[in-house]
């Protein structure tokens, strides 16, 4: 052996010594473990299985919440009971009367002999005629009378303007002519004819331009005006 091989030999001996010490330590530890289990009456064999039980997580209650063991699980929501069909049956078998003003006046106010129409005029109205009309303020739900003058007449329209309300005559003619020539025939084409000659025996439609009808309305139509004033006290008939 030359001088260069000595360091390698020393290293090999050191490694072997370390391994020997580790083996001795393992044997000693095993002997102690076996002796301890033998004294405790626990028999260890190769056939004894090792059981690893999974850890089951549990909910951590929030601060201030009751003990989870004391919390009650809410009862399941029960389905609604069957719908009572008695009301539906009554609604299906009950005849609801039409909202007929003359009939209501007879039944609730004791009024009799209410005519369906008024006496027809001796002649059609002409421009400049004057009349009074009931109007409604939809903001206050109040009715009041105004005086108006007939300012323009066409084949199907009487256009009345409340006395004292300013207007432009040329714009009025343009407006009414558009209604007569375009709007009126278009409405009839799609929806059919109105009741004509109407409750007063006059085929003209009354259009009234007035003030004080409410801040949230541009115009309205009142079906009460198709009845006698005996059926509705604010009807213009």
JSON list of C-alpha atoms in Angstrom, two decimals:
[
{"chain": "A", "resi": 1, "resn": "UNK", "atom": "CA", "xyz": [0.00, 0.00, 0.00]},
{"chain": "A", "resi": 2, "resn": "UNK", "atom": "CA", "xyz": [1.39, 3.34, -0.97]},
{"chain": "A", "resi": 3, "resn": "UNK", "atom": "CA", "xyz": [0.94, 6.64, 0.81]},
{"chain": "A", "resi": 4, "resn": "UNK", "atom": "CA", "xyz": [-1.85, 7.82, -1.52]},
{"chain": "A", "resi": 5, "resn": "UNK", "atom": "CA", "xyz": [-4.14, 4.85, -0.54]},
{"chain": "A", "resi": 6, "resn": "UNK", "atom": "CA", "xyz": [-3.97, 5.55, 3.23]},
{"chain": "A", "resi": 7, "resn": "UNK", "atom": "CA", "xyz": [-6.54, 8.38, 3.27]},
{"chain": "A", "resi": 8, "resn": "UNK", "atom": "CA", "xyz": [-9.08, 6.23, 1.43]},
{"chain": "A", "resi": 9, "resn": "UNK", "atom": "CA", "xyz": [-8.57, 3.36, 3.87]},
{"chain": "A", "resi": 10, "resn": "UNK", "atom": "CA", "xyz": [-9.08, 5.64, 6.84]},
{"chain": "A", "resi": 11, "resn": "UNK", "atom": "CA", "xyz": [-12.31, 7.02, 5.36]},
{"chain": "A", "resi": 12, "resn": "UNK", "atom": "CA", "xyz": [-13.63, 3.50, 4.68]},
{"chain": "A", "resi": 13, "resn": "UNK", "atom": "CA", "xyz": [-12.93, 2.41, 8.26]},
{"chain": "A", "resi": 14, "resn": "UNK", "atom": "CA", "xyz": [-14.71, 5.47, 9.62]},
{"chain": "A", "resi": 15, "resn": "UNK", "atom": "CA", "xyz": [-17.81, 4.78, 7.48]},
{"chain": "A", "resi": 16, "resn": "UNK", "atom": "CA", "xyz": [-17.91, 1.13, 8.55]},
{"chain": "A", "resi": 17, "resn": "UNK", "atom": "CA", "xyz": [-17.61, 2.18, 12.17]},
{"chain": "A", "resi": 18, "resn": "UNK", "atom": "CA", "xyz": [-20.52, 4.58, 11.87]},
{"chain": "A", "resi": 19, "resn": "UNK", "atom": "CA", "xyz": [-22.75, 1.93, 10.25]},
{"chain": "A", "resi": 20, "resn": "UNK", "atom": "CA", "xyz": [-21.88, -0.55, 12.97]},
{"chain": "A", "resi": 21, "resn": "UNK", "atom": "CA", "xyz": [-22.82, 1.93, 15.69]},
{"chain": "A", "resi": 22, "resn": "UNK", "atom": "CA", "xyz": [-26.20, 2.65, 13.95]},
{"chain": "A", "resi": 23, "resn": "UNK", "atom": "CA", "xyz": [-27.00, -1.06, 13.68]},
{"chain": "A", "resi": 24, "resn": "UNK", "atom": "CA", "xyz": [-26.21, -1.59, 17.35]},
{"chain": "A", "resi": 25, "resn": "UNK", "atom": "CA", "xyz": [-28.46, 1.37, 18.27]},
{"chain": "A", "resi": 26, "resn": "UNK", "atom": "CA", "xyz": [-31.37, -0.03, 16.23]},
{"chain": "A", "resi": 27, "resn": "UNK", "atom": "CA", "xyz": [-31.01, -3.47, 17.83]},
{"chain": "A", "resi": 28, "resn": "UNK", "atom": "CA", "xyz": [-30.88, -2.01, 21.31]},
{"chain": "A", "resi": 29, "resn": "UNK", "atom": "CA", "xyz": [-33.94, 0.20, 20.66]},
{"chain": "A", "resi": 30, "resn": "UNK", "atom": "CA", "xyz": [-35.88, -2.76, 19.28]},
{"chain": "A", "resi": 31, "resn": "UNK", "atom": "CA", "xyz": [-35.02, -4.87, 22.29]},
{"chain": "A", "resi": 32, "resn": "UNK", "atom": "CA", "xyz": [-36.19, -2.16, 24.65]},
{"chain": "A", "resi": 33, "resn": "UNK", "atom": "CA", "xyz": [-39.47, -1.71, 22.72]},
{"chain": "A", "resi": 34, "resn": "UNK", "atom": "CA", "xyz": [-40.17, -5.47, 22.73]},
{"chain": "A", "resi": 35, "resn": "UNK", "atom": "CA", "xyz": [-39.43, -5.71, 26.43]},
{"chain": "A", "resi": 36, "resn": "UNK", "atom": "CA", "xyz": [-41.75, -2.80, 27.21]},
{"chain": "A", "resi": 37, "resn": "UNK", "atom": "CA", "xyz": [-44.66, -4.23, 25.22]},
{"chain": "A", "resi": 38, "resn": "UNK", "atom": "CA", "xyz": [-44.08, -7.65, 26.75]},
{"chain": "A", "resi": 39, "resn": "UNK", "atom": "CA", "xyz": [-44.39, -6.18, 30.25]},
{"chain": "A", "resi": 40, "resn": "UNK", "atom": "CA", "xyz": [-47.57, -4.32, 29.24]},
{"chain": "A", "resi": 41, "resn": "UNK", "atom": "CA", "xyz": [-49.22, -7.52, 28.01]},
{"chain": "A", "resi": 42, "resn": "UNK", "atom": "CA", "xyz": [-49.43, -6.37, 24.39]},
{"chain": "A", "resi": 43, "resn": "UNK", "atom": "CA", "xyz": [-48.61, -9.05, 21.91]},
{"chain": "A", "resi": 44, "resn": "UNK", "atom": "CA", "xyz": [-47.09, -7.85, 18.67]},
{"chain": "A", "resi": 45, "resn": "UNK", "atom": "CA", "xyz": [-47.01, -10.09, 15.66]},
{"chain": "A", "resi": 46, "resn": "UNK", "atom": "CA", "xyz": [-46.62, -9.71, 11.98]},
{"chain": "A", "resi": 47, "resn": "UNK", "atom": "CA", "xyz": [-50.34, -10.54, 11.53]},
{"chain": "A", "resi": 48, "resn": "UNK", "atom": "CA", "xyz": [-51.51, -7.59, 13.61]},
{"chain": "A", "resi": 49, "resn": "UNK", "atom": "CA", "xyz": [-52.96, -5.03, 11.17]},
{"chain": "A", "resi": 50, "resn": "UNK", "atom": "CA", "xyz": [-52.32, -1.35, 11.56]},
{"chain": "A", "resi": 51, "resn": "UNK", "atom": "CA", "xyz": [-55.61, 0.61, 11.49]},
{"chain": "A", "resi": 52, "resn": "UNK", "atom": "CA", "xyz": [-55.46, 4.25, 10.43]},
{"chain": "A", "resi": 53, "resn": "UNK", "atom": "CA", "xyz": [-58.69, 6.03, 11.33]},
{"chain": "A", "resi": 54, "resn": "UNK", "atom": "CA", "xyz": [-59.54, 9.11, 9.23]},
{"chain": "A", "resi": 55, "resn": "UNK", "atom": "CA", "xyz": [-59.94, 12.39, 11.03]},
{"chain": "A", "resi": 56, "resn": "UNK", "atom": "CA", "xyz": [-63.53, 13.61, 10.74]},
{"chain": "A", "resi": 57, "resn": "UNK", "atom": "CA", "xyz": [-63.60, 17.42, 10.71]},
{"chain": "A", "resi": 58, "resn": "UNK", "atom": "CA", "xyz": [-66.14, 19.13, 12.93]},
{"chain": "A", "resi": 59, "resn": "UNK", "atom": "CA", "xyz": [-67.67, 22.55, 12.40]},
{"chain": "A", "resi": 60, "resn": "UNK", "atom": "CA", "xyz": [-66.26, 25.27, 14.58]},
{"chain": "A", "resi": 61, "resn": "UNK", "atom": "CA", "xyz": [-69.11, 27.30, 16.12]},
{"chain": "A", "resi": 62, "resn": "UNK", "atom": "CA", "xyz": [-69.01, 31.03, 15.65]},
{"chain": "A", "resi": 63, "resn": "UNK", "atom": "CA", "xyz": [-68.40, 33.26, 18.62]},
{"chain": "A", "resi": 64, "resn": "UNK", "atom": "CA", "xyz": [-71.57, 33.74, 20.56]},
{"chain": "A", "resi": 65, "resn": "UNK", "atom": "CA", "xyz": [-73.40, 30.88, 18.84]},
{"chain": "A", "resi": 66, "resn": "UNK", "atom": "CA", "xyz": [-74.94, 28.07, 20.92]},
{"chain": "A", "resi": 67, "resn": "UNK", "atom": "CA", "xyz": [-73.21, 24.77, 21.45]},
{"chain": "A", "resi": 68, "resn": "UNK", "atom": "CA", "xyz": [-73.33, 22.78, 18.18]},
{"chain": "A", "resi": 69, "resn": "UNK", "atom": "CA", "xyz": [-74.60, 19.76, 20.15]},
{"chain": "A", "resi": 70, "resn": "UNK", "atom": "CA", "xyz": [-77.53, 21.84, 21.37]},
{"chain": "A", "resi": 71, "resn": "UNK", "atom": "CA", "xyz": [-78.44, 23.31, 18.00]},
{"chain": "A", "resi": 72, "resn": "UNK", "atom": "CA", "xyz": [-81.64, 21.94, 16.55]},
{"chain": "A", "resi": 73, "resn": "UNK", "atom": "CA", "xyz": [-81.89, 21.02, 12.90]},
{"chain": "A", "resi": 74, "resn": "UNK", "atom": "CA", "xyz": [-84.84, 22.94, 11.38]},
{"chain": "A", "resi": 75, "resn": "UNK", "atom": "CA", "xyz": [-87.77, 20.83, 10.34]},
{"chain": "A", "resi": 76, "resn": "UNK", "atom": "CA", "xyz": [-88.16, 20.38, 6.58]},
{"chain": "A", "resi": 77, "resn": "UNK", "atom": "CA", "xyz": [-90.54, 22.77, 4.89]},
{"chain": "A", "resi": 78, "resn": "UNK", "atom": "CA", "xyz": [-93.87, 21.11, 4.35]},
{"chain": "A", "resi": 79, "resn": "UNK", "atom": "CA", "xyz": [-95.49, 21.48, 0.94]},
{"chain": "A", "resi": 80, "resn": "UNK", "atom": "CA", "xyz": [-98.54, 23.75, 0.89]},
{"chain": "A", "resi": 81, "resn": "UNK", "atom": "CA", "xyz": [-101.87, 22.13, 1.39]},
{"chain": "A", "resi": 82, "resn": "UNK", "atom": "CA", "xyz": [-104.11, 21.67, -1.59]},
{"chain": "A", "resi": 83, "resn": "UNK", "atom": "CA", "xyz": [-105.77, 24.86, -2.85]},
{"chain": "A", "resi": 84, "resn": "UNK", "atom": "CA", "xyz": [-109.31, 25.31, -1.69]},
{"chain": "A", "resi": 85, "resn": "UNK", "atom": "CA", "xyz": [-111.34, 25.10, -4.87]},
{"chain": "A", "resi": 86, "resn": "UNK", "atom": "CA", "xyz": [-114.55, 26.45, -3.33]},
{"chain": "A", "resi": 87, "resn": "UNK", "atom": "CA", "xyz": [-113.66, 30.07, -4.18]},
{"chain": "A", "resi": 88, "resn": "UNK", "atom": "CA", "xyz": [-112.68, 29.16, -7.73]},
{"chain": "A", "resi": 89, "resn": "UNK", "atom": "CA", "xyz": [-115.93, 27.26, -8.14]},
{"chain": "A", "resi": 90, "resn": "UNK", "atom": "CA", "xyz": [-117.99, 30.21, -6.89]},
{"chain": "A", "resi": 91, "resn": "UNK", "atom": "CA", "xyz": [-116.17, 32.62, -9.22]},
{"chain": "A", "resi": 92, "resn": "UNK", "atom": "CA", "xyz": [-116.71, 30.29, -12.16]},
{"chain": "A", "resi": 93, "resn": "UNK", "atom": "CA", "xyz": [-120.43, 29.86, -11.49]},
{"chain": "A", "resi": 94, "resn": "UNK", "atom": "CA", "xyz": [-121.30, 33.44, -10.48]},
{"chain": "A", "resi": 95, "resn": "UNK", "atom": "CA", "xyz": [-122.59, 35.77, -13.16]},
{"chain": "A", "resi": 96, "resn": "UNK", "atom": "CA", "xyz": [-121.10, 39.22, -12.58]},
{"chain": "A", "resi": 97, "resn": "UNK", "atom": "CA", "xyz": [-123.46, 41.91, -13.94]},
{"chain": "A", "resi": 98, "resn": "UNK", "atom": "CA", "xyz": [-122.16, 44.39, -16.48]},
{"chain": "A", "resi": 99, "resn": "UNK", "atom": "CA", "xyz": [-121.22, 47.82, -15.08]},
{"chain": "A", "resi": 100, "resn": "UNK", "atom": "CA", "xyz": [-124.30, 49.43, -16.55]},
{"chain": "A", "resi": 101, "resn": "UNK", "atom": "CA", "xyz": [-124.98, 52.90, -15.18]},
{"chain": "A", "resi": 102, "resn": "UNK", "atom": "CA", "xyz": [-128.77, 52.93, -15.76]},
{"chain": "A", "resi": 103, "resn": "UNK", "atom": "CA", "xyz": [-129.09, 49.53, -14.08]},
{"chain": "A", "resi": 104, "resn": "UNK", "atom": "CA", "xyz": [-126.98, 50.68, -11.12]},
{"chain": "A", "resi": 105, "resn": "UNK", "atom": "CA", "xyz": [-129.09, 53.83, -10.81]},
{"chain": "A", "resi": 106, "resn": "UNK", "atom": "CA", "xyz": [-132.25, 51.76, -10.73]},
{"chain": "A", "resi": 107, "resn": "UNK", "atom": "CA", "xyz": [-130.97, 49.19, -8.25]},
{"chain": "A", "resi": 108, "resn": "UNK", "atom": "CA", "xyz": [-129.02, 51.49, -5.91]},
{"chain": "A", "resi": 109, "resn": "UNK", "atom": "CA", "xyz": [-130.78, 54.85, -6.21]},
{"chain": "A", "resi": 110, "resn": "UNK", "atom": "CA", "xyz": [-134.30, 53.75, -7.03]},
{"chain": "A", "resi": 111, "resn": "UNK", "atom": "CA", "xyz": [-134.42, 55.73, -10.29]},
{"chain": "A", "resi": 112, "resn": "UNK", "atom": "CA", "xyz": [-136.90, 54.49, -12.88]},
{"chain": "A", "resi": 113, "resn": "UNK", "atom": "CA", "xyz": [-137.69, 55.18, -16.51]},
{"chain": "A", "resi": 114, "resn": "UNK", "atom": "CA", "xyz": [-134.13, 56.17, -17.44]},
{"chain": "A", "resi": 115, "resn": "UNK", "atom": "CA", "xyz": [-134.05, 56.67, -21.24]},
{"chain": "A", "resi": 116, "resn": "UNK", "atom": "CA", "xyz": [-131.27, 55.12, -23.30]},
{"chain": "A", "resi": 117, "resn": "UNK", "atom": "CA", "xyz": [-131.07, 58.17, -25.58]},
{"chain": "A", "resi": 118, "resn": "UNK", "atom": "CA", "xyz": [-131.86, 61.85, -25.46]},
{"chain": "A", "resi": 119, "resn": "UNK", "atom": "CA", "xyz": [-134.14, 63.78, -27.81]},
{"chain": "A", "resi": 120, "resn": "UNK", "atom": "CA", "xyz": [-132.17, 64.53, -31.03]},
{"chain": "A", "resi": 121, "resn": "UNK", "atom": "CA", "xyz": [-131.37, 68.18, -31.80]},
{"chain": "A", "resi": 122, "resn": "UNK", "atom": "CA", "xyz": [-133.59, 70.09, -34.19]},
{"chain": "A", "resi": 123, "resn": "UNK", "atom": "CA", "xyz": [-130.48, 71.03, -36.19]},
{"chain": "A", "resi": 124, "resn": "UNK", "atom": "CA", "xyz": [-126.73, 70.54, -36.05]},
{"chain": "A", "resi": 125, "resn": "UNK", "atom": "CA", "xyz": [-124.70, 73.06, -34.11]},
{"chain": "A", "resi": 126, "resn": "UNK", "atom": "CA", "xyz": [-122.93, 75.83, -35.99]},
{"chain": "A", "resi": 127, "resn": "UNK", "atom": "CA", "xyz": [-119.67, 77.63, -35.24]},
{"chain": "A", "resi": 128, "resn": "UNK", "atom": "CA", "xyz": [-120.17, 80.18, -32.47]},
{"chain": "A", "resi": 129, "resn": "UNK", "atom": "CA", "xyz": [-122.71, 78.11, -30.53]},
{"chain": "A", "resi": 130, "resn": "UNK", "atom": "CA", "xyz": [-122.30, 78.10, -26.75]},
{"chain": "A", "resi": 131, "resn": "UNK", "atom": "CA", "xyz": [-122.94, 75.39, -24.17]},
{"chain": "A", "resi": 132, "resn": "UNK", "atom": "CA", "xyz": [-121.92, 74.26, -20.69]},
{"chain": "A", "resi": 133, "resn": "UNK", "atom": "CA", "xyz": [-120.07, 71.00, -19.89]},
{"chain": "A", "resi": 134, "resn": "UNK", "atom": "CA", "xyz": [-119.16, 68.93, -16.85]},
{"chain": "A", "resi": 135, "resn": "UNK", "atom": "CA", "xyz": [-115.40, 68.30, -16.58]},
{"chain": "A", "resi": 136, "resn": "UNK", "atom": "CA", "xyz": [-113.26, 66.41, -14.07]},
{"chain": "A", "resi": 137, "resn": "UNK", "atom": "CA", "xyz": [-110.05, 67.37, -12.31]},
{"chain": "A", "resi": 138, "resn": "UNK", "atom": "CA", "xyz": [-108.28, 64.01, -12.05]},
{"chain": "A", "resi": 139, "resn": "UNK", "atom": "CA", "xyz": [-105.84, 65.32, -9.42]},
{"chain": "A", "resi": 140, "resn": "UNK", "atom": "CA", "xyz": [-108.62, 66.14, -6.94]},
{"chain": "A", "resi": 141, "resn": "UNK", "atom": "CA", "xyz": [-111.27, 63.81, -8.40]},
{"chain": "A", "resi": 142, "resn": "UNK", "atom": "CA", "xyz": [-113.69, 66.75, -8.44]},
{"chain": "A", "resi": 143, "resn": "UNK", "atom": "CA", "xyz": [-116.31, 67.67, -11.06]},
{"chain": "A", "resi": 144, "resn": "UNK", "atom": "CA", "xyz": [-117.27, 71.17, -12.08]},
{"chain": "A", "resi": 145, "resn": "UNK", "atom": "CA", "xyz": [-119.03, 72.96, -14.93]},
{"chain": "A", "resi": 146, "resn": "UNK", "atom": "CA", "xyz": [-117.46, 75.23, -17.52]},
{"chain": "A", "resi": 147, "resn": "UNK", "atom": "CA", "xyz": [-118.81, 77.28, -20.41]},
{"chain": "A", "resi": 148, "resn": "UNK", "atom": "CA", "xyz": [-117.41, 76.71, -23.91]},
{"chain": "A", "resi": 149, "resn": "UNK", "atom": "CA", "xyz": [-117.83, 77.95, -27.46]},
{"chain": "A", "resi": 150, "resn": "UNK", "atom": "CA", "xyz": [-117.93, 75.84, -30.62]},
{"chain": "A", "resi": 151, "resn": "UNK", "atom": "CA", "xyz": [-114.95, 77.05, -32.66]},
{"chain": "A", "resi": 152, "resn": "UNK", "atom": "CA", "xyz": [-114.74, 74.53, -35.54]},
{"chain": "A", "resi": 153, "resn": "UNK", "atom": "CA", "xyz": [-117.06, 72.02, -37.20]},
{"chain": "A", "resi": 154, "resn": "UNK", "atom": "CA", "xyz": [-116.30, 69.16, -39.62]},
{"chain": "A", "resi": 155, "resn": "UNK", "atom": "CA", "xyz": [-118.31, 66.21, -40.84]},
{"chain": "A", "resi": 156, "resn": "UNK", "atom": "CA", "xyz": [-117.59, 64.17, -37.68]},
{"chain": "A", "resi": 157, "resn": "UNK", "atom": "CA", "xyz": [-116.26, 66.69, -35.15]},
{"chain": "A", "resi": 158, "resn": "UNK", "atom": "CA", "xyz": [-117.48, 69.50, -32.93]},
{"chain": "A", "resi": 159, "resn": "UNK", "atom": "CA", "xyz": [-114.45, 71.23, -31.42]},
{"chain": "A", "resi": 160, "resn": "UNK", "atom": "CA", "xyz": [-115.33, 73.27, -28.33]},
{"chain": "A", "resi": 161, "resn": "UNK", "atom": "CA", "xyz": [-112.95, 75.56, -26.41]},
{"chain": "A", "resi": 162, "resn": "UNK", "atom": "CA", "xyz": [-113.51, 76.75, -22.87]},
{"chain": "A", "resi": 163, "resn": "UNK", "atom": "CA", "xyz": [-114.32, 80.42, -22.72]},
{"chain": "A", "resi": 164, "resn": "UNK", "atom": "CA", "xyz": [-111.29, 82.54, -21.89]},
{"chain": "A", "resi": 165, "resn": "UNK", "atom": "CA", "xyz": [-108.70, 79.95, -22.97]},
{"chain": "A", "resi": 166, "resn": "UNK", "atom": "CA", "xyz": [-106.40, 81.37, -25.68]},
{"chain": "A", "resi": 167, "resn": "UNK", "atom": "CA", "xyz": [-105.81, 79.37, -28.87]},
{"chain": "A", "resi": 168, "resn": "UNK", "atom": "CA", "xyz": [-104.48, 79.72, -32.43]},
{"chain": "A", "resi": 169, "resn": "UNK", "atom": "CA", "xyz": [-107.28, 79.41, -34.98]},
{"chain": "A", "resi": 170, "resn": "UNK", "atom": "CA", "xyz": [-104.99, 78.25, -37.81]},
{"chain": "A", "resi": 171, "resn": "UNK", "atom": "CA", "xyz": [-103.41, 75.57, -35.60]},
{"chain": "A", "resi": 172, "resn": "UNK", "atom": "CA", "xyz": [-106.89, 74.50, -34.48]},
{"chain": "A", "resi": 173, "resn": "UNK", "atom": "CA", "xyz": [-108.06, 73.99, -38.08]},
{"chain": "A", "resi": 174, "resn": "UNK", "atom": "CA", "xyz": [-104.91, 72.01, -38.92]},
{"chain": "A", "resi": 175, "resn": "UNK", "atom": "CA", "xyz": [-105.38, 69.82, -35.85]},
{"chain": "A", "resi": 176, "resn": "UNK", "atom": "CA", "xyz": [-109.04, 69.04, -36.46]},
{"chain": "A", "resi": 177, "resn": "UNK", "atom": "CA", "xyz": [-108.51, 68.45, -40.20]},
{"chain": "A", "resi": 178, "resn": "UNK", "atom": "CA", "xyz": [-105.78, 65.91, -39.38]},
{"chain": "A", "resi": 179, "resn": "UNK", "atom": "CA", "xyz": [-108.15, 64.15, -37.00]},
{"chain": "A", "resi": 180, "resn": "UNK", "atom": "CA", "xyz": [-111.00, 64.17, -39.53]},
{"chain": "A", "resi": 181, "resn": "UNK", "atom": "CA", "xyz": [-108.94, 63.02, -42.52]},
{"chain": "A", "resi": 182, "resn": "UNK", "atom": "CA", "xyz": [-106.35, 60.68, -40.96]},
{"chain": "A", "resi": 183, "resn": "UNK", "atom": "CA", "xyz": [-106.94, 59.70, -37.34]},
{"chain": "A", "resi": 184, "resn": "UNK", "atom": "CA", "xyz": [-110.69, 59.12, -37.52]},
{"chain": "A", "resi": 185, "resn": "UNK", "atom": "CA", "xyz": [-110.70, 56.75, -40.56]},
{"chain": "A", "resi": 186, "resn": "UNK", "atom": "CA", "xyz": [-107.63, 54.91, -39.26]},
{"chain": "A", "resi": 187, "resn": "UNK", "atom": "CA", "xyz": [-109.29, 54.26, -35.89]},
{"chain": "A", "resi": 188, "resn": "UNK", "atom": "CA", "xyz": [-112.42, 53.02, -37.61]},
{"chain": "A", "resi": 189, "resn": "UNK", "atom": "CA", "xyz": [-110.40, 50.71, -39.86]},
{"chain": "A", "resi": 190, "resn": "UNK", "atom": "CA", "xyz": [-108.69, 49.04, -36.90]},
{"chain": "A", "resi": 191, "resn": "UNK", "atom": "CA", "xyz": [-111.33, 49.22, -34.15]},
{"chain": "A", "resi": 192, "resn": "UNK", "atom": "CA", "xyz": [-114.65, 49.62, -35.94]},
{"chain": "A", "resi": 193, "resn": "UNK", "atom": "CA", "xyz": [-117.23, 52.37, -35.71]},
{"chain": "A", "resi": 194, "resn": "UNK", "atom": "CA", "xyz": [-118.17, 54.23, -32.57]},
{"chain": "A", "resi": 195, "resn": "UNK", "atom": "CA", "xyz": [-121.80, 54.33, -31.44]},
{"chain": "A", "resi": 196, "resn": "UNK", "atom": "CA", "xyz": [-123.41, 56.65, -33.95]},
{"chain": "A", "resi": 197, "resn": "UNK", "atom": "CA", "xyz": [-125.43, 58.81, -33.93]},
{"chain": "A", "resi": 198, "resn": "UNK", "atom": "CA", "xyz": [-124.92, 58.37, -30.18]},
{"chain": "A", "resi": 199, "resn": "UNK", "atom": "CA", "xyz": [-126.97, 59.10, -27.09]},
{"chain": "A", "resi": 200, "resn": "UNK", "atom": "CA", "xyz": [-127.95, 62.60, -28.34]},
{"chain": "A", "resi": 201, "resn": "UNK", "atom": "CA", "xyz": [-128.87, 61.59, -31.89]},
{"chain": "A", "resi": 202, "resn": "UNK", "atom": "CA", "xyz": [-125.99, 63.65, -33.34]},
{"chain": "A", "resi": 203, "resn": "UNK", "atom": "CA", "xyz": [-123.22, 61.84, -35.31]},
{"chain": "A", "resi": 204, "resn": "UNK", "atom": "CA", "xyz": [-120.59, 64.44, -34.37]},
{"chain": "A", "resi": 205, "resn": "UNK", "atom": "CA", "xyz": [-117.90, 63.67, -31.80]},
{"chain": "A", "resi": 206, "resn": "UNK", "atom": "CA", "xyz": [-117.53, 66.33, -29.10]},
{"chain": "A", "resi": 207, "resn": "UNK", "atom": "CA", "xyz": [-113.95, 67.41, -28.43]},
{"chain": "A", "resi": 208, "resn": "UNK", "atom": "CA", "xyz": [-113.57, 69.93, -25.61]},
{"chain": "A", "resi": 209, "resn": "UNK", "atom": "CA", "xyz": [-110.39, 71.93, -24.99]},
{"chain": "A", "resi": 210, "resn": "UNK", "atom": "CA", "xyz": [-110.32, 73.10, -21.36]},
{"chain": "A", "resi": 211, "resn": "UNK", "atom": "CA", "xyz": [-108.07, 73.93, -18.42]},
{"chain": "A", "resi": 212, "resn": "UNK", "atom": "CA", "xyz": [-108.00, 72.72, -14.83]},
{"chain": "A", "resi": 213, "resn": "UNK", "atom": "CA", "xyz": [-108.24, 69.00, -15.63]},
{"chain": "A", "resi": 214, "resn": "UNK", "atom": "CA", "xyz": [-105.16, 68.03, -13.58]},
{"chain": "A", "resi": 215, "resn": "UNK", "atom": "CA", "xyz": [-101.39, 68.31, -13.85]},
{"chain": "A", "resi": 216, "resn": "UNK", "atom": "CA", "xyz": [-100.82, 64.68, -14.88]},
{"chain": "A", "resi": 217, "resn": "UNK", "atom": "CA", "xyz": [-103.28, 64.37, -17.77]},
{"chain": "A", "resi": 218, "resn": "UNK", "atom": "CA", "xyz": [-103.22, 65.32, -21.44]},
{"chain": "A", "resi": 219, "resn": "UNK", "atom": "CA", "xyz": [-106.82, 64.35, -22.10]},
{"chain": "A", "resi": 220, "resn": "UNK", "atom": "CA", "xyz": [-109.49, 61.84, -21.18]},
{"chain": "A", "resi": 221, "resn": "UNK", "atom": "CA", "xyz": [-112.63, 60.13, -22.40]},
{"chain": "A", "resi": 222, "resn": "UNK", "atom": "CA", "xyz": [-115.59, 59.59, -20.06]},
{"chain": "A", "resi": 223, "resn": "UNK", "atom": "CA", "xyz": [-117.97, 56.74, -20.81]},
{"chain": "A", "resi": 224, "resn": "UNK", "atom": "CA", "xyz": [-120.48, 58.40, -18.46]},
{"chain": "A", "resi": 225, "resn": "UNK", "atom": "CA", "xyz": [-121.14, 60.94, -21.25]},
{"chain": "A", "resi": 226, "resn": "UNK", "atom": "CA", "xyz": [-122.85, 58.17, -23.25]},
{"chain": "A", "resi": 227, "resn": "UNK", "atom": "CA", "xyz": [-125.72, 58.02, -20.74]},
{"chain": "A", "resi": 228, "resn": "UNK", "atom": "CA", "xyz": [-128.59, 60.19, -19.64]},
{"chain": "A", "resi": 229, "resn": "UNK", "atom": "CA", "xyz": [-127.87, 62.55, -16.72]},
{"chain": "A", "resi": 230, "resn": "UNK", "atom": "CA", "xyz": [-130.48, 60.51, -14.82]},
{"chain": "A", "resi": 231, "resn": "UNK", "atom": "CA", "xyz": [-128.05, 57.58, -14.88]},
{"chain": "A", "resi": 232, "resn": "UNK", "atom": "CA", "xyz": [-124.99, 59.69, -14.00]},
{"chain": "A", "resi": 233, "resn": "UNK", "atom": "CA", "xyz": [-125.30, 63.19, -12.62]},
{"chain": "A", "resi": 234, "resn": "UNK", "atom": "CA", "xyz": [-122.09, 64.42, -14.32]},
{"chain": "A", "resi": 235, "resn": "UNK", "atom": "CA", "xyz": [-122.93, 63.07, -17.76]},
{"chain": "A", "resi": 236, "resn": "UNK", "atom": "CA", "xyz": [-122.85, 65.50, -20.68]},
{"chain": "A", "resi": 237, "resn": "UNK", "atom": "CA", "xyz": [-125.11, 63.14, -22.67]}
]
